[in-house]
Amino acid sequence: GEKVEQHESTLSVREGDSAVINCTYTDTASSYFPWYKQEAGKSLHFVIDIRSNVDRKQSQRLIVLLDKKAKRFSLHITATQPEDSAIYFCAATSGGNYKPTFGKGTSLVVHP
Amino acid sequence: EAAVTQSPRSKVAVTGGKVTLSCHQTNNHDYMYWYRQDTGHGLRLIHYSYVADSTEKGDIPDGYKASRPSQENFSLILELASLSQTAVYFCASSERQGAGNTLYFGEGSRLIVV
């Protein structure tokens, strides 16, 4: 089955800097790559996604890049703010599979 | 209003006892999932369902059963709770889509087995 590796377990940045979280996947059939955010003591909520028919997507300060050849995707958070501090999870879903596989999460801390 | 609600939010259970975690969604979604979250393991899929009265095994189904009596409700059942099942459990729902599906999560159920 699909395996998703999330490379950074923790990440610390200064407010205003950019943060980058990298994930790799194993299944070439995976075609949908969402990101979720979990604030301290709370549940997860969706922040941004990318599908395999594009290699870049942006939503405000969030940018997702997808490199299908390398089976790698990344989340870039620009101009970070303290409220960006959270655990971020990447996930991958094979087309028609409906079984999202998650990475282990990256704990991002943005220092004022 | 929360579209995916879980109950109980927190529970202490004794080893060998039966535990039922319930999930209710008002999203009108076909798919429902149960994940467990452990430090260092991220989220792991236990069971999921794409239609009422049918459930599928996820990646770590051992020790768990699931029940989907209606589109709105999905339960996770631990017949004989064990210490290793101490974790936070998340229910989620999603639409049926051609190639990918955003998950909407409940608030989580913290289970401690003693």
mmCIF file with all atom_site columns, C-alpha atoms in Angstrom:
data_model
loop_
_atom_site.group_PDB
_atom_site.id
_atom_site.type_symbol
_atom_site.label_atom_id
_atom_site.label_alt_id
_atom_site.label_comp_id
_atom_site.label_asym_id
_atom_site.label_entity_id
_atom_site.label_seq_id
_atom_site.pdbx_PDB_ins_code
_atom_site.Cartn_x
_atom_site.Cartn_y
_atom_site.Cartn_z
_atom_site.occupancy
_atom_site.B_iso_or_equiv
_atom_site.pdbx_formal_charge
_atom_site.auth_seq_id
_atom_site.auth_comp_id
_atom_site.auth_asym_id
_atom_site.auth_atom_id
_atom_site.pdbx_PDB_model_num
ATOM 1   C CA . GLY A 1 1   ? 0.000   0.000  0.000   1.00 0.00 ? 1   GLY A CA 1
ATOM 2   C CA . GLU A 1 2   ? 0.854   3.675  -0.095  1.00 0.00 ? 2   GLU A CA 1
ATOM 3   C CA . LYS A 1 3   ? 3.480   4.992  2.305   1.00 0.00 ? 3   LYS A CA 1
ATOM 4   C CA . VAL A 1 4   ? 3.942   8.688  3.006   1.00 0.00 ? 4   VAL A CA 1
ATOM 5   C CA . GLU A 1 5   ? 7.059   9.986  4.655   1.00 0.00 ? 5   GLU A CA 1
ATOM 6   C CA . GLN A 1 6   ? 7.063   13.434 6.183   1.00 0.00 ? 6   GLN A CA 1
ATOM 7   C CA . HIS A 1 7   ? 10.653  14.491 6.485   1.00 0.00 ? 7   HIS A CA 1
ATOM 8   C CA . GLU A 1 8   ? 10.621  17.175 9.139   1.00 0.00 ? 8   GLU A CA 1
ATOM 9   C CA . SER A 1 9   ? 9.232   16.141 12.488  1.00 0.00 ? 9   SER A CA 1
ATOM 10  C CA . THR A 1 10  ? 9.799   19.615 13.932  1.00 0.00 ? 10  THR A CA 1
ATOM 11  C CA . LEU A 1 11  ? 10.435  22.986 12.354  1.00 0.00 ? 11  LEU A CA 1
ATOM 12  C CA . SER A 1 12  ? 11.177  26.288 14.026  1.00 0.00 ? 12  SER A CA 1
ATOM 13  C CA . VAL A 1 13  ? 11.126  29.628 12.199  1.00 0.00 ? 13  VAL A CA 1
ATOM 14  C CA . ARG A 1 14  ? 11.031  33.302 13.010  1.00 0.00 ? 14  ARG A CA 1
ATOM 15  C CA . GLU A 1 15  ? 7.891   35.273 12.335  1.00 0.00 ? 15  GLU A CA 1
ATOM 16  C CA . GLY A 1 16  ? 7.964   36.608 8.785   1.00 0.00 ? 16  GLY A CA 1
ATOM 17  C CA . ASP A 1 17  ? 10.260  33.875 7.476   1.00 0.00 ? 17  ASP A CA 1
ATOM 18  C CA . SER A 1 18  ? 9.117   31.052 5.202   1.00 0.00 ? 18  SER A CA 1
ATOM 19  C CA . ALA A 1 19  ? 8.590   27.478 6.330   1.00 0.00 ? 19  ALA A CA 1
ATOM 20  C CA . VAL A 1 20  ? 8.842   24.432 4.072   1.00 0.00 ? 20  VAL A CA 1
ATOM 21  C CA . ILE A 1 21  ? 7.569   20.947 4.880   1.00 0.00 ? 21  ILE A CA 1
ATOM 22  C CA . ASN A 1 22  ? 8.485   18.078 2.592   1.00 0.00 ? 22  ASN A CA 1
ATOM 23  C CA . CYS A 1 23  ? 6.719   14.777 1.968   1.00 0.00 ? 23  CYS A CA 1
ATOM 24  C CA . THR A 1 24  ? 7.426   11.820 -0.279  1.00 0.00 ? 24  THR A CA 1
ATOM 25  C CA . TYR A 1 25  ? 5.105   9.026  -1.343  1.00 0.00 ? 25  TYR A CA 1
ATOM 26  C CA . THR A 1 26  ? 5.597   5.601  -2.860  1.00 0.00 ? 26  THR A CA 1
ATOM 27  C CA . ASP A 1 27  ? 2.539   4.810  -4.979  1.00 0.00 ? 27  ASP A CA 1
ATOM 28  C CA . THR A 1 28  ? 2.767   6.206  -8.516  1.00 0.00 ? 28  THR A CA 1
ATOM 29  C CA . ALA A 1 29  ? -1.024  5.910  -8.734  1.00 0.00 ? 29  ALA A CA 1
ATOM 30  C CA . SER A 1 30  ? -1.528  8.524  -6.026  1.00 0.00 ? 30  SER A CA 1
ATOM 31  C CA . SER A 1 31  ? -3.184  11.572 -7.495  1.00 0.00 ? 31  SER A CA 1
ATOM 32  C CA . TYR A 1 32  ? -4.500  13.701 -4.644  1.00 0.00 ? 32  TYR A CA 1
ATOM 33  C CA . PHE A 1 33  ? -2.334  15.347 -2.005  1.00 0.00 ? 33  PHE A CA 1
ATOM 34  C CA . PRO A 1 34  ? -4.051  17.324 0.767   1.00 0.00 ? 34  PRO A CA 1
ATOM 35  C CA . TRP A 1 35  ? -2.536  19.081 3.757   1.00 0.00 ? 35  TRP A CA 1
ATOM 36  C CA . TYR A 1 36  ? -4.163  19.357 7.170   1.00 0.00 ? 36  TYR A CA 1
ATOM 37  C CA . LYS A 1 37  ? -3.433  21.553 10.149  1.00 0.00 ? 37  LYS A CA 1
ATOM 38  C CA . GLN A 1 38  ? -3.873  20.567 13.782  1.00 0.00 ? 38  GLN A CA 1
ATOM 39  C CA . GLU A 1 39  ? -3.645  23.306 16.379  1.00 0.00 ? 39  GLU A CA 1
ATOM 40  C CA . ALA A 1 40  ? -2.751  22.394 19.924  1.00 0.00 ? 40  ALA A CA 1
ATOM 41  C CA . GLY A 1 41  ? -5.425  20.257 21.548  1.00 0.00 ? 41  GLY A CA 1
ATOM 42  C CA . LYS A 1 42  ? -7.726  20.477 18.548  1.00 0.00 ? 42  LYS A CA 1
ATOM 43  C CA . SER A 1 43  ? -8.813  18.422 15.602  1.00 0.00 ? 43  SER A CA 1
ATOM 44  C CA . LEU A 1 44  ? -7.449  18.516 12.072  1.00 0.00 ? 44  LEU A CA 1
ATOM 45  C CA . HIS A 1 45  ? -8.758  20.765 9.372   1.00 0.00 ? 45  HIS A CA 1
ATOM 46  C CA . PHE A 1 46  ? -8.008  20.991 5.680   1.00 0.00 ? 46  PHE A CA 1
ATOM 47  C CA . VAL A 1 47  ? -5.749  23.825 4.520   1.00 0.00 ? 47  VAL A CA 1
ATOM 48  C CA . ILE A 1 48  ? -4.782  23.187 0.899   1.00 0.00 ? 48  ILE A CA 1
ATOM 49  C CA . ASP A 1 49  ? -4.469  20.398 -1.629  1.00 0.00 ? 49  ASP A CA 1
ATOM 50  C CA . ILE A 1 50  ? -2.965  19.636 -5.020  1.00 0.00 ? 50  ILE A CA 1
ATOM 51  C CA . ARG A 1 51  ? -3.952  17.137 -7.678  1.00 0.00 ? 51  ARG A CA 1
ATOM 52  C CA . SER A 1 52  ? -1.613  15.316 -9.989  1.00 0.00 ? 52  SER A CA 1
ATOM 53  C CA . ASN A 1 53  ? -2.648  17.287 -13.079 1.00 0.00 ? 53  ASN A CA 1
ATOM 54  C CA . VAL A 1 54  ? -0.837  20.405 -11.805 1.00 0.00 ? 54  VAL A CA 1
ATOM 55  C CA . ASP A 1 55  ? 2.536   21.014 -10.203 1.00 0.00 ? 55  ASP A CA 1
ATOM 56  C CA . ARG A 1 56  ? 1.853   24.168 -8.232  1.00 0.00 ? 56  ARG A CA 1
ATOM 57  C CA . LYS A 1 57  ? -1.065  25.627 -6.310  1.00 0.00 ? 57  LYS A CA 1
ATOM 58  C CA . GLN A 1 58  ? -1.304  28.710 -4.151  1.00 0.00 ? 58  GLN A CA 1
ATOM 59  C CA . SER A 1 59  ? -3.857  29.873 -1.632  1.00 0.00 ? 59  SER A CA 1
ATOM 60  C CA . GLN A 1 60  ? -2.894  33.156 0.006   1.00 0.00 ? 60  GLN A CA 1
ATOM 61  C CA . ARG A 1 61  ? 0.325   32.459 1.939   1.00 0.00 ? 61  ARG A CA 1
ATOM 62  C CA . LEU A 1 62  ? 0.273   28.717 1.270   1.00 0.00 ? 62  LEU A CA 1
ATOM 63  C CA . ILE A 1 63  ? 1.966   27.168 -1.751  1.00 0.00 ? 63  ILE A CA 1
ATOM 64  C CA . VAL A 1 64  ? 2.003   23.467 -2.585  1.00 0.00 ? 64  VAL A CA 1
ATOM 65  C CA . LEU A 1 65  ? 4.475   22.035 -5.080  1.00 0.00 ? 65  LEU A CA 1
ATOM 66  C CA . LEU A 1 66  ? 4.245   18.583 -6.610  1.00 0.00 ? 66  LEU A CA 1
ATOM 67  C CA . ASP A 1 67  ? 7.088   16.730 -8.346  1.00 0.00 ? 67  ASP A CA 1
ATOM 68  C CA . LYS A 1 68  ? 5.590   13.538 -9.721  1.00 0.00 ? 68  LYS A CA 1
ATOM 69  C CA . LYS A 1 69  ? 8.876   12.244 -11.065 1.00 0.00 ? 69  LYS A CA 1
ATOM 70  C CA . ALA A 1 70  ? 10.464  12.399 -7.631  1.00 0.00 ? 70  ALA A CA 1
ATOM 71  C CA . LYS A 1 71  ? 7.183   11.455 -5.906  1.00 0.00 ? 71  LYS A CA 1
ATOM 72  C CA . ARG A 1 72  ? 7.595   14.460 -3.672  1.00 0.00 ? 72  ARG A CA 1
ATOM 73  C CA . PHE A 1 73  ? 5.336   17.289 -2.606  1.00 0.00 ? 73  PHE A CA 1
ATOM 74  C CA . SER A 1 74  ? 5.900   20.197 -0.303  1.00 0.00 ? 74  SER A CA 1
ATOM 75  C CA . LEU A 1 75  ? 4.045   22.873 1.619   1.00 0.00 ? 75  LEU A CA 1
ATOM 76  C CA . HIS A 1 76  ? 5.497   26.370 1.668   1.00 0.00 ? 76  HIS A CA 1
ATOM 77  C CA . ILE A 1 77  ? 4.157   28.868 4.174   1.00 0.00 ? 77  ILE A CA 1
ATOM 78  C CA . THR A 1 78  ? 5.318   32.380 3.372   1.00 0.00 ? 78  THR A CA 1
ATOM 79  C CA . ALA A 1 79  ? 5.469   35.341 5.756   1.00 0.00 ? 79  ALA A CA 1
ATOM 80  C CA . THR A 1 80  ? 4.789   33.082 8.731   1.00 0.00 ? 80  THR A CA 1
ATOM 81  C CA . GLN A 1 81  ? 2.750   34.314 11.678  1.00 0.00 ? 81  GLN A CA 1
ATOM 82  C CA . PRO A 1 82  ? 2.510   32.959 15.233  1.00 0.00 ? 82  PRO A CA 1
ATOM 83  C CA . GLU A 1 83  ? -0.943  31.554 14.448  1.00 0.00 ? 83  GLU A CA 1
ATOM 84  C CA . ASP A 1 84  ? 0.680   29.292 11.852  1.00 0.00 ? 84  ASP A CA 1
ATOM 85  C CA . SER A 1 85  ? 2.161   27.320 14.753  1.00 0.00 ? 85  SER A CA 1
ATOM 86  C CA . ALA A 1 86  ? 0.583   23.852 14.622  1.00 0.00 ? 86  ALA A CA 1
ATOM 87  C CA . ILE A 1 87  ? 1.165   20.308 13.474  1.00 0.00 ? 87  ILE A CA 1
ATOM 88  C CA . TYR A 1 88  ? 0.864   19.924 9.712   1.00 0.00 ? 88  TYR A CA 1
ATOM 89  C CA . PHE A 1 89  ? 0.037   16.590 8.113   1.00 0.00 ? 89  PHE A CA 1
ATOM 90  C CA . CYS A 1 90  ? 0.504   15.680 4.489   1.00 0.00 ? 90  CYS A CA 1
ATOM 91  C CA . ALA A 1 91  ? -1.513  12.886 2.917   1.00 0.00 ? 91  ALA A CA 1
ATOM 92  C CA . ALA A 1 92  ? -1.770  11.006 -0.350  1.00 0.00 ? 92  ALA A CA 1
ATOM 93  C CA . THR A 1 93  ? -4.702  9.209  -1.945  1.00 0.00 ? 93  THR A CA 1
ATOM 94  C CA . SER A 1 94  ? -4.591  6.799  -4.848  1.00 0.00 ? 94  SER A CA 1
ATOM 95  C CA . GLY A 1 95  ? -7.135  7.502  -7.559  1.00 0.00 ? 95  GLY A CA 1
ATOM 96  C CA . GLY A 1 96  ? -10.358 5.686  -6.742  1.00 0.00 ? 96  GLY A CA 1
ATOM 97  C CA . ASN A 1 97  ? -8.880  4.342  -3.528  1.00 0.00 ? 97  ASN A CA 1
ATOM 98  C CA . TYR A 1 98  ? -10.523 6.756  -1.053  1.00 0.00 ? 98  TYR A CA 1
ATOM 99  C CA . LYS A 1 99  ? -8.036  5.675  1.616   1.00 0.00 ? 99  LYS A CA 1
ATOM 100 C CA . PRO A 1 100 ? -5.903  8.694  2.455   1.00 0.00 ? 100 PRO A CA 1
ATOM 101 C CA . THR A 1 101 ? -2.510  7.768  3.895   1.00 0.00 ? 101 THR A CA 1
ATOM 102 C CA . PHE A 1 102 ? -1.007  10.327 6.250   1.00 0.00 ? 102 PHE A CA 1
ATOM 103 C CA . GLY A 1 103 ? 2.519   11.345 7.097   1.00 0.00 ? 103 GLY A CA 1
ATOM 104 C CA . LYS A 1 104 ? 3.538   11.474 10.744  1.00 0.00 ? 104 LYS A CA 1
ATOM 105 C CA . GLY A 1 105 ? 3.160   15.213 11.017  1.00 0.00 ? 105 GLY A CA 1
ATOM 106 C CA . THR A 1 106 ? 5.472   18.216 11.339  1.00 0.00 ? 106 THR A CA 1
ATOM 107 C CA . SER A 1 107 ? 5.308   20.410 14.415  1.00 0.00 ? 107 SER A CA 1
ATOM 108 C CA . LEU A 1 108 ? 5.842   23.985 13.251  1.00 0.00 ? 108 LEU A CA 1
ATOM 109 C CA . VAL A 1 109 ? 6.703   26.667 15.785  1.00 0.00 ? 109 VAL A CA 1
ATOM 110 C CA . VAL A 1 110 ? 6.754   30.291 14.677  1.00 0.00 ? 110 VAL A CA 1
ATOM 111 C CA . HIS A 1 111 ? 8.667   32.485 17.090  1.00 0.00 ? 111 HIS A CA 1
ATOM 112 C CA . PRO A 1 112 ? 7.638   36.144 17.399  1.00 0.00 ? 112 PRO A CA 1
ATOM 113 C CA . GLU B 2 1   ? -22.343 23.912 13.720  1.00 0.00 ? 1   GLU B CA 1
ATOM 114 C CA . ALA B 2 2   ? -19.946 20.977 13.777  1.00 0.00 ? 2   ALA B CA 1
ATOM 115 C CA . ALA B 2 3   ? -20.733 18.629 10.901  1.00 0.00 ? 3   ALA B CA 1
ATOM 116 C CA . VAL B 2 4   ? -18.874 15.629 12.351  1.00 0.00 ? 4   VAL B CA 1
ATOM 117 C CA . THR B 2 5   ? -19.487 14.962 16.018  1.00 0.00 ? 5   THR B CA 1
ATOM 118 C CA . GLN B 2 6   ? -17.936 12.252 18.144  1.00 0.00 ? 6   GLN B CA 1
ATOM 119 C CA . SER B 2 7   ? -18.929 10.802 21.471  1.00 0.00 ? 7   SER B CA 1
ATOM 120 C CA . PRO B 2 8   ? -17.670 10.364 24.042  1.00 0.00 ? 8   PRO B CA 1
ATOM 121 C CA . ARG B 2 9   ? -14.993 13.047 23.832  1.00 0.00 ? 9   ARG B CA 1
ATOM 122 C CA . SER B 2 10  ? -13.050 11.384 26.572  1.00 0.00 ? 10  SER B CA 1
ATOM 123 C CA . LYS B 2 11  ? -13.209 7.975  28.214  1.00 0.00 ? 11  LYS B CA 1
ATOM 124 C CA . VAL B 2 12  ? -11.303 5.866  30.680  1.00 0.00 ? 12  VAL B CA 1
ATOM 125 C CA . ALA B 2 13  ? -11.834 2.148  30.141  1.00 0.00 ? 13  ALA B CA 1
ATOM 126 C CA . VAL B 2 14  ? -10.587 -0.929 31.961  1.00 0.00 ? 14  VAL B CA 1
ATOM 127 C CA . THR B 2 15  ? -8.505  -3.552 30.247  1.00 0.00 ? 15  THR B CA 1
ATOM 128 C CA . GLY B 2 16  ? -10.731 -6.249 28.794  1.00 0.00 ? 16  GLY B CA 1
ATOM 129 C CA . GLY B 2 17  ? -13.792 -4.053 28.788  1.00 0.00 ? 17  GLY B CA 1
ATOM 130 C CA . LYS B 2 18  ? -15.877 -3.086 25.768  1.00 0.00 ? 18  LYS B CA 1
ATOM 131 C CA . VAL B 2 19  ? -15.665 0.412  24.345  1.00 0.00 ? 19  VAL B CA 1
ATOM 132 C CA . THR B 2 20  ? -17.838 1.979  21.672  1.00 0.00 ? 20  THR B CA 1
ATOM 133 C CA . LEU B 2 21  ? -16.894 5.266  20.035  1.00 0.00 ? 21  LEU B CA 1
ATOM 134 C CA . SER B 2 22  ? -19.649 6.912  18.054  1.00 0.00 ? 22  SER B CA 1
ATOM 135 C CA . CYS B 2 23  ? -19.536 9.321  15.140  1.00 0.00 ? 23  CYS B CA 1
ATOM 136 C CA . HIS B 2 24  ? -22.348 11.277 13.504  1.00 0.00 ? 24  HIS B CA 1
ATOM 137 C CA . GLN B 2 25  ? -22.064 13.419 10.396  1.00 0.00 ? 25  GLN B CA 1
ATOM 138 C CA . THR B 2 26  ? -24.477 15.863 8.829   1.00 0.00 ? 26  THR B CA 1
ATOM 139 C CA . ASN B 2 27  ? -22.413 16.446 5.678   1.00 0.00 ? 27  ASN B CA 1
ATOM 140 C CA . ASN B 2 28  ? -24.401 13.929 3.650   1.00 0.00 ? 28  ASN B CA 1
ATOM 141 C CA . HIS B 2 29  ? -21.081 12.286 2.788   1.00 0.00 ? 29  HIS B CA 1
ATOM 142 C CA . ASP B 2 30  ? -20.753 8.737  1.567   1.00 0.00 ? 30  ASP B CA 1
ATOM 143 C CA . TYR B 2 31  ? -17.362 7.995  3.100   1.00 0.00 ? 31  TYR B CA 1
ATOM 144 C CA . MET B 2 32  ? -16.555 7.768  6.781   1.00 0.00 ? 32  MET B CA 1
ATOM 145 C CA . TYR B 2 33  ? -13.282 6.877  8.443   1.00 0.00 ? 33  TYR B CA 1
ATOM 146 C CA . TRP B 2 34  ? -11.811 6.050  11.824  1.00 0.00 ? 34  TRP B CA 1
ATOM 147 C CA . TYR B 2 35  ? -8.201  7.024  12.481  1.00 0.00 ? 35  TYR B CA 1
ATOM 148 C CA . ARG B 2 36  ? -6.108  6.788  15.591  1.00 0.00 ? 36  ARG B CA 1
ATOM 149 C CA . GLN B 2 37  ? -3.444  9.303  16.477  1.00 0.00 ? 37  GLN B CA 1
ATOM 150 C CA . ASP B 2 38  ? -0.383  8.404  18.491  1.00 0.00 ? 38  ASP B CA 1
ATOM 151 C CA . THR B 2 39  ? 2.682   10.495 19.098  1.00 0.00 ? 39  THR B CA 1
ATOM 152 C CA . GLY B 2 40  ? 5.309   9.530  16.567  1.00 0.00 ? 40  GLY B CA 1
ATOM 153 C CA . HIS B 2 41  ? 2.872   7.640  14.331  1.00 0.00 ? 41  HIS B CA 1
ATOM 154 C CA . GLY B 2 42  ? 0.710   10.378 12.905  1.00 0.00 ? 42  GLY B CA 1
ATOM 155 C CA . LEU B 2 43  ? -2.738  9.187  11.860  1.00 0.00 ? 43  LEU B CA 1
ATOM 156 C CA . ARG B 2 44  ? -3.369  5.566  11.004  1.00 0.00 ? 44  ARG B CA 1
ATOM 157 C CA . LEU B 2 45  ? -6.517  4.272  9.350   1.00 0.00 ? 45  LEU B CA 1
ATOM 158 C CA . ILE B 2 46  ? -8.440  1.634  11.323  1.00 0.00 ? 46  ILE B CA 1
ATOM 159 C CA . HIS B 2 47  ? -11.673 1.129  9.381   1.00 0.00 ? 47  HIS B CA 1
ATOM 160 C CA . TYR B 2 48  ? -13.628 3.009  6.780   1.00 0.00 ? 48  TYR B CA 1
ATOM 161 C CA . SER B 2 49  ? -16.959 2.756  5.038   1.00 0.00 ? 49  SER B CA 1
ATOM 162 C CA . TYR B 2 50  ? -18.323 4.001  1.731   1.00 0.00 ? 50  TYR B CA 1
ATOM 163 C CA . VAL B 2 51  ? -21.941 2.962  2.168   1.00 0.00 ? 51  VAL B CA 1
ATOM 164 C CA . ALA B 2 52  ? -24.328 2.124  4.974   1.00 0.00 ? 52  ALA B CA 1
ATOM 165 C CA . ASP B 2 53  ? -24.238 -1.465 6.230   1.00 0.00 ? 53  ASP B CA 1
ATOM 166 C CA . SER B 2 54  ? -20.748 -2.019 4.856   1.00 0.00 ? 54  SER B CA 1
ATOM 167 C CA . THR B 2 55  ? -17.314 -1.486 6.384   1.00 0.00 ? 55  THR B CA 1
ATOM 168 C CA . GLU B 2 56  ? -13.777 -2.013 5.142   1.00 0.00 ? 56  GLU B CA 1
ATOM 169 C CA . LYS B 2 57  ? -10.537 -2.713 6.944   1.00 0.00 ? 57  LYS B CA 1
ATOM 170 C CA . GLY B 2 58  ? -7.951  0.004  7.021   1.00 0.00 ? 58  GLY B CA 1
ATOM 171 C CA . ASP B 2 59  ? -4.263  -0.373 7.742   1.00 0.00 ? 59  ASP B CA 1
ATOM 172 C CA . ILE B 2 60  ? -4.481  -1.345 11.437  1.00 0.00 ? 60  ILE B CA 1
ATOM 173 C CA . PRO B 2 61  ? -7.855  -3.110 11.968  1.00 0.00 ? 61  PRO B CA 1
ATOM 174 C CA . ASP B 2 62  ? -6.743  -5.736 14.498  1.00 0.00 ? 62  ASP B CA 1
ATOM 175 C CA . GLY B 2 63  ? -8.593  -5.393 17.790  1.00 0.00 ? 63  GLY B CA 1
ATOM 176 C CA . TYR B 2 64  ? -11.265 -3.118 16.314  1.00 0.00 ? 64  TYR B CA 1
ATOM 177 C CA . LYS B 2 65  ? -14.652 -3.599 14.715  1.00 0.00 ? 65  LYS B CA 1
ATOM 178 C CA . ALA B 2 66  ? -16.743 -1.012 12.937  1.00 0.00 ? 66  ALA B CA 1
ATOM 179 C CA . SER B 2 67  ? -20.420 -0.550 12.259  1.00 0.00 ? 67  SER B CA 1
ATOM 180 C CA . ARG B 2 68  ? -22.192 1.752  9.770   1.00 0.00 ? 68  ARG B CA 1
ATOM 181 C CA . PRO B 2 69  ? -25.927 1.385  10.409  1.00 0.00 ? 69  PRO B CA 1
ATOM 182 C CA . SER B 2 70  ? -26.827 4.503  8.405   1.00 0.00 ? 70  SER B CA 1
ATOM 183 C CA . GLN B 2 71  ? -25.155 7.073  6.191   1.00 0.00 ? 71  GLN B CA 1
ATOM 184 C CA . GLU B 2 72  ? -24.882 9.458  9.138   1.00 0.00 ? 72  GLU B CA 1
ATOM 185 C CA . ASN B 2 73  ? -23.499 7.117  11.794  1.00 0.00 ? 73  ASN B CA 1
ATOM 186 C CA . PHE B 2 74  ? -20.269 5.164  12.081  1.00 0.00 ? 74  PHE B CA 1
ATOM 187 C CA . SER B 2 75  ? -19.107 3.422  15.259  1.00 0.00 ? 75  SER B CA 1
ATOM 188 C CA . LEU B 2 76  ? -15.794 1.966  16.318  1.00 0.00 ? 76  LEU B CA 1
ATOM 189 C CA . ILE B 2 77  ? -15.976 -0.949 18.718  1.00 0.00 ? 77  ILE B CA 1
ATOM 190 C CA . LEU B 2 78  ? -13.234 -2.304 20.933  1.00 0.00 ? 78  LEU B CA 1
ATOM 191 C CA . GLU B 2 79  ? -14.575 -5.632 22.205  1.00 0.00 ? 79  GLU B CA 1
ATOM 192 C CA . LEU B 2 80  ? -11.664 -6.261 24.574  1.00 0.00 ? 80  LEU B CA 1
ATOM 193 C CA . ALA B 2 81  ? -9.857  -3.027 25.244  1.00 0.00 ? 81  ALA B CA 1
ATOM 194 C CA . SER B 2 82  ? -6.106  -3.257 25.750  1.00 0.00 ? 82  SER B CA 1
ATOM 195 C CA . LEU B 2 83  ? -3.486  -0.841 27.055  1.00 0.00 ? 83  LEU B CA 1
ATOM 196 C CA . SER B 2 84  ? -2.060  -0.457 23.552  1.00 0.00 ? 84  SER B CA 1
ATOM 197 C CA . GLN B 2 85  ? -5.358  1.046  22.386  1.00 0.00 ? 85  GLN B CA 1
ATOM 198 C CA . THR B 2 86  ? -4.830  4.149  24.481  1.00 0.00 ? 86  THR B CA 1
ATOM 199 C CA . ALA B 2 87  ? -4.868  6.916  21.871  1.00 0.00 ? 87  ALA B CA 1
ATOM 200 C CA . VAL B 2 88  ? -6.884  9.761  20.402  1.00 0.00 ? 88  VAL B CA 1
ATOM 201 C CA . TYR B 2 89  ? -9.417  8.566  17.850  1.00 0.00 ? 89  TYR B CA 1
ATOM 202 C CA . PHE B 2 90  ? -10.664 10.732 15.009  1.00 0.00 ? 90  PHE B CA 1
ATOM 203 C CA . CYS B 2 91  ? -13.681 10.161 12.852  1.00 0.00 ? 91  CYS B CA 1
ATOM 204 C CA . ALA B 2 92  ? -13.856 11.836 9.456   1.00 0.00 ? 92  ALA B CA 1
ATOM 205 C CA . SER B 2 93  ? -16.186 12.010 6.496   1.00 0.00 ? 93  SER B CA 1
ATOM 206 C CA . SER B 2 94  ? -15.701 12.808 2.822   1.00 0.00 ? 94  SER B CA 1
ATOM 207 C CA . GLU B 2 95  ? -17.588 13.013 -0.411  1.00 0.00 ? 95  GLU B CA 1
ATOM 208 C CA . ARG B 2 96  ? -17.201 10.429 -3.122  1.00 0.00 ? 96  ARG B CA 1
ATOM 209 C CA . GLN B 2 97  ? -14.996 12.084 -5.718  1.00 0.00 ? 97  GLN B CA 1
ATOM 210 C CA . GLY B 2 98  ? -13.357 10.806 -8.824  1.00 0.00 ? 98  GLY B CA 1
ATOM 211 C CA . ALA B 2 99  ? -9.765  11.204 -7.734  1.00 0.00 ? 99  ALA B CA 1
ATOM 212 C CA . GLY B 2 100 ? -9.385  12.536 -4.232  1.00 0.00 ? 100 GLY B CA 1
ATOM 213 C CA . ASN B 2 101 ? -11.399 13.577 -1.281  1.00 0.00 ? 101 ASN B CA 1
ATOM 214 C CA . THR B 2 102 ? -11.034 16.209 1.431   1.00 0.00 ? 102 THR B CA 1
ATOM 215 C CA . LEU B 2 103 ? -11.643 14.824 4.890   1.00 0.00 ? 103 LEU B CA 1
ATOM 216 C CA . TYR B 2 104 ? -13.741 16.628 7.478   1.00 0.00 ? 104 TYR B CA 1
ATOM 217 C CA . PHE B 2 105 ? -12.747 15.575 10.971  1.00 0.00 ? 105 PHE B CA 1
ATOM 218 C CA . GLY B 2 106 ? -14.601 15.322 14.237  1.00 0.00 ? 106 GLY B CA 1
ATOM 219 C CA . GLU B 2 107 ? -13.205 16.760 17.442  1.00 0.00 ? 107 GLU B CA 1
ATOM 220 C CA . GLY B 2 108 ? -11.557 13.533 18.518  1.00 0.00 ? 108 GLY B CA 1
ATOM 221 C CA . SER B 2 109 ? -12.161 11.016 21.315  1.00 0.00 ? 109 SER B CA 1
ATOM 222 C CA . ARG B 2 110 ? -9.420  10.546 23.864  1.00 0.00 ? 110 ARG B CA 1
ATOM 223 C CA . LEU B 2 111 ? -9.378  6.966  25.143  1.00 0.00 ? 111 LEU B CA 1
ATOM 224 C CA . ILE B 2 112 ? -7.298  5.863  28.083  1.00 0.00 ? 112 ILE B CA 1
ATOM 225 C CA . VAL B 2 113 ? -7.225  2.169  28.863  1.00 0.00 ? 113 VAL B CA 1
ATOM 226 C CA . VAL B 2 114 ? -6.066  1.277  32.385  1.00 0.00 ? 114 VAL B CA 1
#
